[in-house]
Amino acid sequence: EIRKLWAVSNERNREWIQENQEAVRTLRNQREETRSSLQALENRLGATRDELSGVRDAVEQARLAQNQMETRVEIVREAMSELETSVQARMESVALLEDVLPQLEALAEIQREGAGLAGRLNEIEEAIGAFDSYRRQVNTRLDRLERD
């Protein structure tokens, strides 16, 4: 009786064992395929990381270039501001000289006509000296502004 049960069990178990062995082989094959796929994905990931690193380096270089350009633009703006100030100072000097020019022309006309007296001539020479002194001061200031 035990032999009969063992034989039935053995037959049934043998079929299951064969089925399980087949399933184990299939699972092993799937595991190998999965490992291959995983290795391929890891290789792709490594290449992608290298590309990403290259992109990061390029972005960093672009940021540095942008910062340098912004610095240069700021320097140019400051230089333009200084030039505008210098031009404004020169324009003021020219305006002052233009204001004085009619008086100098009038004095020259009086002198040409011979109506100028010695005292008047001295006053004119003093005025011219004052204007020359003023002009020298203005020129000195302009030179200092240009140097700065």
GROMACS .gro file of C-alpha atoms in nm:
model
  148
    1GLU     CA    1   0.000   0.000   0.000
    2ILE     CA    2   0.283   0.236   0.090
    3ARG     CA    3   0.457   0.139  -0.233
    4LYS     CA    4   0.150   0.230  -0.431
    5LEU     CA    5   0.125   0.567  -0.257
    6TRP     CA    6   0.495   0.626  -0.310
    7ALA     CA    7   0.467   0.535  -0.679
    8VAL     CA    8   0.169   0.769  -0.729
    9SER     CA    9   0.346   1.044  -0.537
   10ASN     CA   10   0.665   0.983  -0.725
   11GLU     CA   11   0.489   1.006  -1.064
   12ARG     CA   12   0.306   1.316  -0.971
   13ASN     CA   13   0.614   1.474  -0.810
   14ARG     CA   14   0.827   1.383  -1.112
   15GLU     CA   15   0.597   1.580  -1.339
   16TRP     CA   16   0.606   1.874  -1.101
   17ILE     CA   17   0.982   1.851  -1.071
   18GLN     CA   18   1.014   1.855  -1.449
   19GLU     CA   19   0.775   2.147  -1.474
   20ASN     CA   20   0.964   2.332  -1.200
   21GLN     CA   21   1.298   2.259  -1.365
   22GLU     CA   22   1.160   2.403  -1.687
   23ALA     CA   23   1.032   2.709  -1.498
   24VAL     CA   24   1.371   2.746  -1.323
   25ARG     CA   25   1.551   2.734  -1.661
   26THR     CA   26   1.314   2.995  -1.798
   27LEU     CA   27   1.367   3.215  -1.493
   28ARG     CA   28   1.746   3.176  -1.526
   29ASN     CA   29   1.728   3.278  -1.889
   30GLN     CA   30   1.512   3.577  -1.800
   31ARG     CA   31   1.755   3.668  -1.522
   32GLU     CA   32   2.046   3.663  -1.770
   33GLU     CA   33   1.848   3.874  -2.016
   34THR     CA   34   1.762   4.116  -1.737
   35ARG     CA   35   2.129   4.137  -1.636
   36SER     CA   36   2.227   4.208  -1.998
   37SER     CA   37   1.959   4.475  -2.024
   38LEU     CA   38   2.067   4.623  -1.694
   39GLN     CA   39   2.431   4.630  -1.809
   40ALA     CA   40   2.329   4.801  -2.133
   41LEU     CA   41   2.126   5.058  -1.937
   42GLU     CA   42   2.420   5.119  -1.702
   43ASN     CA   43   2.646   5.175  -2.004
   44ARG     CA   44   2.395   5.418  -2.151
   45LEU     CA   45   2.364   5.592  -1.816
   46GLY     CA   46   2.742   5.628  -1.797
   47ALA     CA   47   2.750   5.782  -2.145
   48THR     CA   48   2.462   6.012  -2.053
   49ARG     CA   49   2.646   6.118  -1.738
   50ASP     CA   50   2.955   6.199  -1.947
   51GLU     CA   51   2.742   6.404  -2.187
   52LEU     CA   52   2.572   6.576  -1.895
   53SER     CA   53   2.911   6.660  -1.747
   54GLY     CA   54   3.013   6.811  -2.080
   55VAL     CA   55   2.694   7.015  -2.092
   56ARG     CA   56   2.750   7.133  -1.735
   57ASP     CA   57   3.103   7.243  -1.825
   58ALA     CA   58   2.972   7.429  -2.130
   59VAL     CA   59   2.704   7.601  -1.920
   60GLU     CA   60   2.964   7.701  -1.662
   61GLN     CA   61   3.189   7.844  -1.932
   62ALA     CA   62   2.893   8.034  -2.076
   63ARG     CA   63   2.817   8.177  -1.730
   64LEU     CA   64   3.178   8.288  -1.690
   65ALA     CA   65   3.172   8.450  -2.034
   66GLN     CA   66   2.847   8.625  -1.947
   67ASN     CA   67   2.993   8.757  -1.621
   68GLN     CA   68   3.299   8.885  -1.806
   69MET     CA   69   3.081   9.057  -2.063
   70GLU     CA   70   2.868   9.215  -1.791
   71THR     CA   71   3.184   9.345  -1.623
   72ARG     CA   72   3.308   9.487  -1.952
   73VAL     CA   73   2.973   9.654  -2.017
   74GLU     CA   74   2.983   9.809  -1.671
   75ILE     CA   75   3.335   9.942  -1.735
   76VAL     CA   76   3.222  10.090  -2.066
   77ARG     CA   77   2.923  10.253  -1.895
   78GLU     CA   78   3.149  10.410  -1.635
   79ALA     CA   79   3.385  10.534  -1.907
   80MET     CA   80   3.090  10.683  -2.097
   81SER     CA   81   2.971  10.856  -1.781
   82GLU     CA   82   3.316  11.005  -1.727
   83LEU     CA   83   3.330  11.119  -2.089
   84GLU     CA   84   2.989  11.280  -2.059
   85THR     CA   85   3.106  11.466  -1.749
   86SER     CA   86   3.421  11.578  -1.929
   87VAL     CA   87   3.225  11.693  -2.234
   88GLN     CA   88   2.982  11.882  -2.010
   89ALA     CA   89   3.271  12.060  -1.837
   90ARG     CA   90   3.421  12.155  -2.172
   91MET     CA   91   3.086  12.281  -2.296
   92GLU     CA   92   3.058  12.503  -1.988
   93SER     CA   93   3.408  12.638  -2.054
   94VAL     CA   94   3.320  12.709  -2.416
   95ALA     CA   95   3.001  12.884  -2.305
   96LEU     CA   96   3.200  13.105  -2.068
   97LEU     CA   97   3.444  13.189  -2.344
   98GLU     CA   98   3.157  13.269  -2.578
   99ASP     CA   99   3.016  13.505  -2.316
  100VAL     CA  100   3.351  13.686  -2.295
  101LEU     CA  101   3.415  13.694  -2.670
  102PRO     CA  102   3.177  13.987  -2.750
  103GLN     CA  103   3.344  14.197  -2.482
  104LEU     CA  104   3.686  14.117  -2.621
  105GLU     CA  105   3.569  14.200  -2.971
  106ALA     CA  106   3.428  14.531  -2.848
  107LEU     CA  107   3.755  14.613  -2.680
  108ALA     CA  108   3.946  14.525  -2.993
  109GLU     CA  109   3.714  14.751  -3.195
  110ILE     CA  110   3.772  15.041  -2.958
  111GLN     CA  111   4.142  14.986  -2.981
  112ARG     CA  112   4.129  14.980  -3.363
  113GLU     CA  113   3.939  15.301  -3.371
  114GLY     CA  114   4.206  15.463  -3.160
  115ALA     CA  115   3.963  15.574  -2.893
  116GLY     CA  116   4.131  15.373  -2.621
  117LEU     CA  117   4.324  15.557  -2.357
  118ALA     CA  118   4.625  15.428  -2.172
  119GLY     CA  119   4.421  15.361  -1.858
  120ARG     CA  120   4.155  15.187  -2.057
  121LEU     CA  121   4.423  14.984  -2.226
  122ASN     CA  122   4.560  14.879  -1.887
  123GLU     CA  123   4.211  14.771  -1.777
  124ILE     CA  124   4.171  14.571  -2.093
  125GLU     CA  125   4.509  14.406  -2.044
  126GLU     CA  126   4.416  14.321  -1.687
  127ALA     CA  127   4.085  14.175  -1.807
  128ILE     CA  128   4.268  13.972  -2.068
  129GLY     CA  129   4.515  13.856  -1.803
  130ALA     CA  130   4.223  13.754  -1.583
  131PHE     CA  131   4.064  13.567  -1.872
  132ASP     CA  132   4.395  13.396  -1.952
  133SER     CA  133   4.431  13.299  -1.589
  134TYR     CA  134   4.077  13.166  -1.590
  135ARG     CA  135   4.143  12.981  -1.916
  136ARG     CA  136   4.455  12.822  -1.766
  137GLN     CA  137   4.255  12.711  -1.463
  138VAL     CA  138   3.985  12.567  -1.686
  139ASN     CA  139   4.244  12.390  -1.902
  140THR     CA  140   4.414  12.250  -1.591
  141ARG     CA  141   4.077  12.121  -1.466
  142LEU     CA  142   4.002  11.970  -1.806
  143ASP     CA  143   4.340  11.800  -1.813
  144ARG     CA  144   4.279  11.657  -1.466
  145LEU     CA  145   3.934  11.535  -1.570
  146GLU     CA  146   4.073  11.372  -1.880
  147ARG     CA  147   4.342  11.194  -1.679
  148ASP     CA  148   4.092  11.065  -1.426
   0.00000   0.00000   0.00000
